[in-house]
Backbone as JSON Lines, residues from 0, in Angstrom:
{"i":0,"aa":"T","n":[17.9,-12.01,7.71],"ca":[18.37,-11.61,9.03],"c":[17.18,-11.42,9.95]}
{"i":1,"aa":"K","n":[17.48,-11.35,11.23],"ca":[16.41,-11.17,12.2],"c":[15.75,-9.8,12.04]}
{"i":2,"aa":"E","n":[16.57,-8.76,11.77],"ca":[16.0,-7.42,11.57],"c":[15.13,-7.38,10.33]}
{"i":3,"aa":"A","n":[15.57,-8.02,9.27],"ca":[14.78,-8.07,8.04],"c":[13.46,-8.78,8.28]}
{"i":4,"aa":"S","n":[13.49,-9.86,9.05],"ca":[12.25,-10.57,9.38],"c":[11.31,-9.68,10.16]}
{"i":5,"aa":"S","n":[11.86,-8.9,11.08],"ca":[11.05,-7.98,11.87],"c":[10.42,-6.92,10.98]}
{"i":6,"aa":"R","n":[11.2,-6.38,10.04],"ca":[10.67,-5.37,9.12],"c":[9.6,-5.98,8.24]}
{"i":7,"aa":"Y","n":[9.81,-7.22,7.81],"ca":[8.82,-7.89,6.98],"c":[7.5,-7.98,7.73]}
{"i":8,"aa":"A","n":[7.57,-8.38,8.97],"ca":[6.35,-8.52,9.77],"c":[5.66,-7.18,9.93]}
{"i":9,"aa":"S","n":[6.41,-6.1,10.11],"ca":[5.8,-4.79,10.31],"c":[5.22,-4.24,9.02]}
{"i":10,"aa":"H","n":[5.72,-4.66,7.87],"ca":[5.21,-4.2,6.59],"c":[4.04,-5.06,6.11]}
{"i":11,"aa":"H","n":[3.89,-6.22,6.68],"ca":[3.07,-7.28,6.12],"c":[1.6,-6.89,5.92]}
{"i":12,"aa":"F","n":[0.91,-6.51,6.95],"ca":[-0.51,-6.2,6.82],"c":[-0.79,-4.82,7.39]}
{"i":13,"aa":"T","n":[-1.62,-4.07,6.68],"ca":[-1.91,-2.71,7.13],"c":[-3.4,-2.43,7.23]}
{"i":14,"aa":"S","n":[-4.21,-3.45,7.18],"ca":[-5.63,-3.2,7.31],"c":[-5.99,-2.98,8.78]}
{"i":15,"aa":"R","n":[-7.24,-2.71,9.05],"ca":[-7.65,-2.32,10.39],"c":[-7.5,-3.41,11.44]}
{"i":16,"aa":"W","n":[-7.57,-4.64,11.04],"ca":[-7.58,-5.73,12.0],"c":[-6.43,-6.69,11.73]}
{"i":17,"aa":"T","n":[-5.8,-7.16,12.77],"ca":[-4.73,-8.14,12.62],"c":[-5.33,-9.54,12.63]}
{"i":18,"aa":"H","n":[-4.53,-10.53,12.28],"ca":[-5.02,-11.9,12.27],"c":[-5.51,-12.34,13.66]}
{"i":19,"aa":"G","n":[-4.9,-11.78,14.72],"ca":[-5.28,-12.15,16.07],"c":[-6.52,-11.44,16.55]}
{"i":20,"aa":"G","n":[-7.08,-10.55,15.74],"ca":[-8.31,-9.86,16.11],"c":[-8.09,-8.49,16.7]}
{"i":21,"aa":"G","n":[-6.85,-8.08,16.94],"ca":[-6.58,-6.75,17.47],"c":[-6.54,-5.72,16.37]}
{"i":22,"aa":"V","n":[-6.68,-4.47,16.74],"ca":[-6.65,-3.38,15.77],"c":[-5.21,-3.06,15.4]}
{"i":23,"aa":"D","n":[-4.93,-2.93,14.13],"ca":[-3.62,-2.52,13.62],"c":[-3.63,-0.99,13.54]}
{"i":24,"aa":"Y","n":[-3.26,-0.34,14.64],"ca":[-3.36,1.12,14.73],"c":[-2.46,1.83,13.73]}
{"i":25,"aa":"L","n":[-1.29,1.29,13.47],"ca":[-0.39,1.91,12.5],"c":[-1.03,1.87,11.11]}
{"i":26,"aa":"G","n":[-1.61,0.75,10.75],"ca":[-2.29,0.63,9.46],"c":[-3.49,1.55,9.35]}
{"i":27,"aa":"V","n":[-4.25,1.65,10.42],"ca":[-5.41,2.54,10.44],"c":[-4.95,3.97,10.23]}
{"i":28,"aa":"A","n":[-3.9,4.38,10.94],"ca":[-3.39,5.75,10.82],"c":[-2.91,6.02,9.4]}
{"i":29,"aa":"G","n":[-2.19,5.08,8.8],"ca":[-1.71,5.27,7.44],"c":[-2.85,5.43,6.44]}
{"i":30,"aa":"E","n":[-3.87,4.61,6.6],"ca":[-5.02,4.72,5.71],"c":[-5.72,6.06,5.89]}
{"i":31,"aa":"L","n":[-5.87,6.51,7.13],"ca":[-6.52,7.8,7.38],"c":[-5.73,8.96,6.78]}
{"i":32,"aa":"V","n":[-4.39,8.88,6.86],"ca":[-3.54,9.91,6.26],"c":[-3.78,9.96,4.75]}
{"i":33,"aa":"A","n":[-3.8,8.8,4.1],"ca":[-4.02,8.76,2.65],"c":[-5.42,9.25,2.29]}
{"i":34,"aa":"R","n":[-6.43,8.82,3.06],"ca":[-7.8,9.28,2.81],"c":[-7.9,10.8,2.93]}
{"i":35,"aa":"K","n":[-7.27,11.34,3.95],"ca":[-7.32,12.79,4.17],"c":[-6.65,13.52,3.01]}
{"i":36,"aa":"W","n":[-5.54,12.99,2.52],"ca":[-4.83,13.61,1.4],"c":[-5.76,13.76,0.18]}
{"i":37,"aa":"F","n":[-6.57,12.74,-0.07],"ca":[-7.46,12.76,-1.23],"c":[-8.84,13.33,-0.92]}
{"i":38,"aa":"G","n":[-9.05,13.79,0.3],"ca":[-10.33,14.39,0.67],"c":[-11.45,13.37,0.81]}
{"i":39,"aa":"L","n":[-11.1,12.14,1.1],"ca":[-12.1,11.09,1.27],"c":[-12.55,11.01,2.72]}
{"i":40,"aa":"P","n":[-13.79,10.61,2.95],"ca":[-14.27,10.5,4.33],"c":[-13.63,9.31,5.04]}
{"i":41,"aa":"E","n":[-13.57,9.42,6.36],"ca":[-13.11,8.28,7.16],"c":[-14.16,7.19,7.05]}
{"i":42,"aa":"R","n":[-13.71,5.95,7.01],"ca":[-14.64,4.83,6.92],"c":[-14.15,3.72,7.82]}
{"i":43,"aa":"W","n":[-15.0,3.26,8.7],"ca":[-14.63,2.21,9.63],"c":[-15.49,0.99,9.39]}
{"i":44,"aa":"E","n":[-14.88,-0.16,9.38],"ca":[-15.61,-1.41,9.21],"c":[-15.19,-2.37,10.31]}
{"i":45,"aa":"D","n":[-16.08,-3.24,10.68],"ca":[-15.76,-4.27,11.65],"c":[-15.18,-5.47,10.94]}
{"i":46,"aa":"G","n":[-14.22,-6.1,11.56],"ca":[-13.67,-7.34,11.03],"c":[-12.45,-7.14,10.18]}
{"i":47,"aa":"Y","n":[-11.67,-8.17,10.11],"ca":[-10.45,-8.17,9.32],"c":[-10.79,-8.42,7.86]}
{"i":48,"aa":"R","n":[-10.26,-7.62,6.97],"ca":[-10.57,-7.72,5.54],"c":[-9.33,-8.18,4.79]}
{"i":49,"aa":"H","n":[-8.9,-9.4,4.96],"ca":[-7.68,-9.88,4.33],"c":[-7.76,-9.73,2.81]}
{"i":50,"aa":"G","n":[-6.8,-9.03,2.25],"ca":[-6.73,-8.88,0.81],"c":[-7.61,-7.78,0.25]}
{"i":51,"aa":"A","n":[-8.42,-7.14,1.08],"ca":[-9.29,-6.08,0.58],"c":[-8.51,-4.79,0.44]}
{"i":52,"aa":"C","n":[-8.89,-3.97,-0.53],"ca":[-8.24,-2.67,-0.71],"c":[-8.82,-1.67,0.29]}
{"i":53,"aa":"D","n":[-8.08,-0.61,0.53],"ca":[-8.48,0.34,1.55],"c":[-9.5,1.36,1.05]}
{"i":54,"aa":"F","n":[-9.41,1.77,-0.22],"ca":[-10.41,2.67,-0.78],"c":[-10.28,2.67,-2.3]}
{"i":55,"aa":"T","n":[-11.26,3.29,-2.95],"ca":[-11.19,3.44,-4.41],"c":[-11.07,4.93,-4.73]}
{"i":56,"aa":"L","n":[-10.41,5.18,-5.84],"ca":[-10.21,6.55,-6.31],"c":[-10.47,6.53,-7.81]}
{"i":57,"aa":"H","n":[-11.54,7.2,-8.24],"ca":[-11.94,7.2,-9.65],"c":[-12.05,5.77,-10.19]}
{"i":58,"aa":"G","n":[-12.59,4.88,-9.37],"ca":[-12.81,3.5,-9.78],"c":[-11.6,2.58,-9.65]}
{"i":59,"aa":"R","n":[-10.47,3.09,-9.27],"ca":[-9.25,2.28,-9.09],"c":[-9.12,1.88,-7.64]}
{"i":60,"aa":"R","n":[-8.73,0.63,-7.4],"ca":[-8.59,0.09,-6.04],"c":[-7.21,0.46,-5.49]}
{"i":61,"aa":"I","n":[-7.2,1.11,-4.33],"ca":[-5.97,1.58,-3.71],"c":[-5.75,0.84,-2.4]}
{"i":62,"aa":"D","n":[-4.55,0.32,-2.22],"ca":[-4.18,-0.37,-0.98],"c":[-3.05,0.43,-0.33]}
{"i":63,"aa":"V","n":[-3.26,0.83,0.92],"ca":[-2.28,1.63,1.65],"c":[-1.42,0.7,2.5]}
{"i":64,"aa":"K","n":[-0.12,0.83,2.38],"ca":[0.84,0.09,3.18],"c":[1.54,1.08,4.1]}
{"i":65,"aa":"T","n":[1.61,0.75,5.37],"ca":[2.17,1.66,6.36],"c":[3.32,0.99,7.1]}
{"i":66,"aa":"T","n":[4.38,1.74,7.31],"ca":[5.52,1.24,8.07],"c":[5.96,2.28,9.08]}
{"i":67,"aa":"K","n":[6.51,1.81,10.19],"ca":[7.04,2.73,11.2],"c":[8.46,3.15,10.87]}
{"i":68,"aa":"Y","n":[9.07,2.53,9.86],"ca":[10.45,2.85,9.5],"c":[10.47,4.0,8.48]}
{"i":69,"aa":"F","n":[11.18,5.07,8.81],"ca":[11.21,6.22,7.92],"c":[12.1,5.98,6.7]}
{"i":70,"aa":"D","n":[12.82,4.87,6.69],"ca":[13.56,4.47,5.49],"c":[12.93,3.22,4.87]}
{"i":71,"aa":"G","n":[11.71,2.9,5.3],"ca":[11.03,1.7,4.84],"c":[10.65,1.77,3.37]}
{"i":72,"aa":"R","n":[10.6,0.61,2.75],"ca":[10.26,0.49,1.33],"c":[8.82,0.03,1.18]}
{"i":73,"aa":"L","n":[8.29,0.16,-0.02],"ca":[6.97,-0.38,-0.31],"c":[7.12,-1.89,-0.36]}
{"i":74,"aa":"F","n":[6.39,-2.58,0.49],"ca":[6.53,-4.02,0.68],"c":[5.13,-4.61,0.62]}
{"i":75,"aa":"V","n":[4.84,-5.41,-0.41],"ca":[3.49,-5.93,-0.61],"c":[3.53,-7.45,-0.66]}
{"i":76,"aa":"N","n":[2.74,-8.07,0.18],"ca":[2.65,-9.52,0.23],"c":[1.98,-10.04,-1.04]}
{"i":77,"aa":"E","n":[2.48,-11.12,-1.54],"ca":[1.95,-11.74,-2.76],"c":[0.46,-12.06,-2.64]}
{"i":78,"aa":"K","n":[0.01,-12.45,-1.45],"ca":[-1.38,-12.86,-1.26],"c":[-2.37,-11.71,-1.46]}
{"i":79,"aa":"V","n":[-1.95,-10.48,-1.24],"ca":[-2.85,-9.34,-1.39],"c":[-2.53,-8.5,-2.61]}
{"i":80,"aa":"S","n":[-1.49,-8.84,-3.32],"ca":[-1.02,-8.0,-4.42],"c":[-1.98,-7.94,-5.6]}
{"i":81,"aa":"G","n":[-2.75,-8.97,-5.84],"ca":[-3.64,-9.0,-7.0],"c":[-4.94,-8.26,-6.83]}
{"i":82,"aa":"N","n":[-5.2,-7.75,-5.65],"ca":[-6.48,-7.1,-5.38],"c":[-6.47,-5.59,-5.57]}
{"i":83,"aa":"A","n":[-5.31,-4.99,-5.83],"ca":[-5.21,-3.54,-5.93],"c":[-4.72,-3.12,-7.3]}
{"i":84,"aa":"D","n":[-5.11,-1.92,-7.69],"ca":[-4.59,-1.31,-8.91],"c":[-3.34,-0.49,-8.61]}
{"i":85,"aa":"A","n":[-3.25,0.01,-7.37],"ca":[-2.09,0.81,-6.96],"c":[-1.88,0.68,-5.46]}
{"i":86,"aa":"F","n":[-0.64,0.91,-5.05],"ca":[-0.26,0.83,-3.64],"c":[0.35,2.16,-3.21]}
{"i":87,"aa":"V","n":[-0.04,2.62,-2.03],"ca":[0.48,3.86,-1.45],"c":[1.31,3.49,-0.24]}
{"i":88,"aa":"L","n":[2.49,4.08,-0.12],"ca":[3.34,3.85,1.05],"c":[3.28,5.05,1.97]}
{"i":89,"aa":"V","n":[2.88,4.8,3.23],"ca":[2.86,5.82,4.28],"c":[3.85,5.39,5.34]}
{"i":90,"aa":"R","n":[4.67,6.33,5.78],"ca":[5.62,6.07,6.86],"c":[5.23,6.94,8.05]}
{"i":91,"aa":"G","n":[5.42,6.39,9.26],"ca":[5.11,7.23,10.4],"c":[5.1,6.53,11.72]}
{"i":92,"aa":"N","n":[4.84,7.35,12.73],"ca":[4.68,6.89,14.1],"c":[3.58,7.73,14.74]}
{"i":93,"aa":"A","n":[3.46,7.68,16.03],"ca":[2.36,8.37,16.71],"c":[2.39,9.89,16.5]}
{"i":94,"aa":"R","n":[3.55,10.46,16.23],"ca":[3.64,11.91,16.13],"c":[3.65,12.46,14.7]}
{"i":95,"aa":"C","n":[4.11,11.68,13.74],"ca":[4.32,12.23,12.41],"c":[4.13,11.15,11.34]}
{"i":96,"aa":"F","n":[3.39,11.48,10.3],"ca":[3.21,10.58,9.17],"c":[3.56,11.3,7.89]}
{"i":97,"aa":"H","n":[4.03,10.53,6.91],"ca":[4.47,11.08,5.63],"c":[4.08,10.11,4.53]}
{"i":98,"aa":"I","n":[3.44,10.61,3.47],"ca":[3.15,9.76,2.32],"c":[4.4,9.75,1.46]}
{"i":99,"aa":"A","n":[5.03,8.58,1.37],"ca":[6.29,8.46,0.64],"c":[6.07,8.44,-0.87]}
{"i":100,"aa":"G","n":[4.96,7.89,-1.32],"ca":[4.68,7.81,-2.75],"c":[3.79,6.63,-3.07]}
{"i":101,"aa":"W","n":[3.71,6.29,-4.34],"ca":[2.84,5.22,-4.78],"c":[3.43,4.52,-5.99]}
{"i":102,"aa":"M","n":[2.89,3.34,-6.28],"ca":[3.29,2.58,-7.46],"c":[2.1,1.75,-7.92]}
{"i":103,"aa":"S","n":[1.92,1.66,-9.23],"ca":[0.83,0.85,-9.76],"c":[1.17,-0.63,-9.59]}
{"i":104,"aa":"A","n":[0.14,-1.44,-9.57],"ca":[0.34,-2.89,-9.46],"c":[1.1,-3.42,-10.67]}
{"i":105,"aa":"R","n":[0.82,-2.86,-11.84],"ca":[1.54,-3.28,-13.05],"c":[3.04,-3.08,-12.93]}
{"i":106,"aa":"E","n":[3.44,-2.0,-12.28],"ca":[4.87,-1.72,-12.1],"c":[5.48,-2.59,-11.01]}
{"i":107,"aa":"L","n":[4.71,-2.88,-9.99],"ca":[5.25,-3.57,-8.81],"c":[5.31,-5.09,-8.95]}
{"i":108,"aa":"I","n":[4.3,-5.68,-9.53],"ca":[4.16,-7.13,-9.52],"c":[5.0,-7.77,-10.64]}
{"i":109,"aa":"H","n":[6.27,-7.98,-10.34],"ca":[7.22,-8.62,-11.25],"c":[8.17,-9.48,-10.44]}
{"i":110,"aa":"D","n":[8.58,-10.6,-10.98],"ca":[9.48,-11.5,-10.25],"c":[10.79,-10.84,-9.84]}
{"i":111,"aa":"E","n":[11.3,-9.91,-10.64],"ca":[12.57,-9.26,-10.27],"c":[12.42,-8.34,-9.05]}
{"i":112,"aa":"R","n":[11.2,-8.08,-8.64],"ca":[10.97,-7.27,-7.44],"c":[10.81,-8.11,-6.18]}
{"i":113,"aa":"R","n":[11.01,-9.4,-6.28],"ca":[10.92,-10.28,-5.12],"c":[12.28,-10.34,-4.41]}
{"i":114,"aa":"P","n":[12.33,-9.95,-3.14],"ca":[13.61,-10.05,-2.43],"c":[13.96,-11.51,-2.18]}
{"i":115,"aa":"K","n":[15.24,-11.82,-2.21],"ca":[15.68,-13.21,-2.04],"c":[15.23,-13.81,-0.72]}
{"i":116,"aa":"Q","n":[15.25,-13.02,0.35],"ca":[14.89,-13.57,1.66],"c":[13.39,-13.74,1.86]}
{"i":117,"aa":"F","n":[12.56,-13.09,1.02],"ca":[11.1,-13.19,1.14],"c":[10.52,-13.36,-0.25]}
{"i":118,"aa":"R","n":[10.43,-14.57,-0.73],"ca":[9.98,-14.83,-2.09],"c":[8.47,-14.67,-2.26]}
{"i":119,"aa":"D","n":[7.75,-14.4,-1.17],"ca":[6.3,-14.25,-1.28],"c":[5.87,-12.79,-1.22]}
{"i":120,"aa":"A","n":[6.77,-11.88,-1.61],"ca":[6.46,-10.46,-1.54],"c":[7.11,-9.72,-2.71]}
{"i":121,"aa":"Y","n":[6.67,-8.48,-2.9],"ca":[7.24,-7.59,-3.91],"c":[7.69,-6.32,-3.2]}
{"i":122,"aa":"V","n":[8.83,-5.77,-3.64],"ca":[9.41,-4.61,-2.98],"c":[9.76,-3.53,-4.0]}
{"i":123,"aa":"A","n":[9.52,-2.28,-3.64],"ca":[9.94,-1.14,-4.45],"c":[10.74,-0.19,-3.56]}
{"i":124,"aa":"E","n":[11.83,0.3,-4.11],"ca":[12.67,1.26,-3.39],"c":[12.03,2.64,-3.41]}
{"i":125,"aa":"D","n":[12.44,3.46,-2.49],"ca":[11.91,4.82,-2.35],"c":[12.03,5.61,-3.66]}
{"i":126,"aa":"C","n":[13.18,5.53,-4.3],"ca":[13.42,6.32,-5.51],"c":[12.56,5.87,-6.69]}
{"i":127,"aa":"E","n":[11.91,4.72,-6.59],"ca":[11.06,4.21,-7.66],"c":[9.6,4.64,-7.51]}
{"i":128,"aa":"L","n":[9.25,5.16,-6.35],"ca":[7.86,5.54,-6.1],"c":[7.52,6.84,-6.8]}
{"i":129,"aa":"H","n":[6.27,6.97,-7.21],"ca":[5.78,8.19,-7.85],"c":[5.29,9.16,-6.77]}
{"i":130,"aa":"D","n":[5.34,10.43,-7.09],"ca":[4.83,11.48,-6.2],"c":[3.33,11.25,-6.0]}
{"i":131,"aa":"I","n":[2.88,11.37,-4.77],"ca":[1.48,11.1,-4.45],"c":[0.53,12.02,-5.22]}
{"i":132,"aa":"R","n":[1.0,13.2,-5.59],"ca":[0.14,14.13,-6.32],"c":[-0.26,13.61,-7.7]}
{"i":133,"aa":"A","n":[0.48,12.62,-8.21],"ca":[0.18,12.07,-9.54],"c":[-0.83,10.93,-9.5]}
{"i":134,"aa":"L","n":[-1.15,10.42,-8.32],"ca":[-2.02,9.24,-8.25],"c":[-3.44,9.53,-8.74]}
{"i":135,"aa":"A","n":[-4.03,10.63,-8.35],"ca":[-5.4,10.93,-8.77],"c":[-5.48,11.05,-10.29]}
{"i":136,"aa":"A","n":[-4.5,11.71,-10.9],"ca":[-4.5,11.85,-12.36],"c":[-4.35,10.48,-13.02]}
{"i":137,"aa":"W","n":[-3.5,9.62,-12.47],"ca":[-3.33,8.28,-13.02],"c":[-4.63,7.5,-12.93]}
{"i":138,"aa":"C","n":[-5.32,7.61,-11.8],"ca":[-6.59,6.9,-11.62],"c":[-7.63,7.39,-12.62]}
{"i":139,"aa":"K","n":[-7.7,8.71,-12.83],"ca":[-8.66,9.26,-13.79],"c":[-8.35,8.77,-15.2]}
{"i":140,"aa":"A","n":[-7.07,8.8,-15.57],"ca":[-6.66,8.36,-16.91],"c":[-6.92,6.87,-17.08]}
{"i":141,"aa":"A","n":[-6.66,6.09,-16.03],"ca":[-6.9,4.65,-16.1],"c":[-8.39,4.36,-16.26]}
{"i":142,"aa":"A","n":[-9.23,5.1,-15.56],"ca":[-10.68,4.92,-15.68],"c":[-11.15,5.28,-17.08]}
{"i":143,"aa":"F","n":[-10.58,6.32,-17.65],"ca":[-10.94,6.75,-19.01],"c":[-10.53,5.68,-20.02]}
{"i":144,"aa":"R","n":[-9.3,5.15,-19.91],"ca":[-8.84,4.11,-20.82],"c":[-9.67,2.84,-20.67]}
{"i":145,"aa":"C","n":[-10.1,2.56,-19.45],"ca":[-10.89,1.35,-19.21],"c":[-12.23,1.41,-19.95]}
{"i":146,"aa":"M","n":[-12.81,2.58,-20.08],"ca":[-14.05,2.71,-20.82],"c":[-13.87,2.31,-22.28]}
{"i":147,"aa":"G","n":[-12.64,2.46,-22.78],"ca":[-12.34,2.08,-24.16],"c":[-11.86,0.64,-24.28]}
{"i":148,"aa":"G","n":[-11.82,-0.08,-23.16],"ca":[-11.44,-1.48,-23.19],"c":[-10.0,-1.78,-22.8]}
{"i":149,"aa":"D","n":[-9.2,-0.75,-22.5],"ca":[-7.79,-0.95,-22.13],"c":[-7.64,-0.77,-20.62]}
{"i":150,"aa":"C","n":[-8.22,-1.69,-19.84],"ca":[-8.2,-1.56,-18.39],"c":[-6.82,-1.86,-17.82]}
{"i":151,"aa":"P","n":[-6.32,-1.01,-16.9],"ca":[-5.03,-1.29,-16.27],"c":[-5.16,-2.44,-15.3]}
{"i":152,"aa":"G","n":[-4.08,-3.16,-15.12],"ca":[-4.11,-4.27,-14.19],"c":[-3.53,-3.88,-12.94]}
């Protein structure tokens, strides 16, 4: 549908720069909200970083996805899905932002999570997301397991 296409476009990229060279302010805000939650410093870079993760936490690559829809789902484009260990969903607008939760790449990247109308993406429903407070512990545990050779994907 036209509305679904519009939502897809708004979920599509959340890094600082859009393909046209403009700043993606919603994506920047979402990343800053997530960074603040984890006590990480603000970091600004010039240029569009297609497929790059937004920050690392205990050695795990985290990609923040931001949507203006307060009922929005975690929506990750196939082209950027392989570069992160976990995805964080932030919802918000100019006045209010909320971290909806997170999901590991291992949980998200499966063919059954591809919506029929957008076969180049993966989607997770709100009820499937983990509480954001569990992400740091997961990253620490994943880093510990990786030292023993069992690296999470």
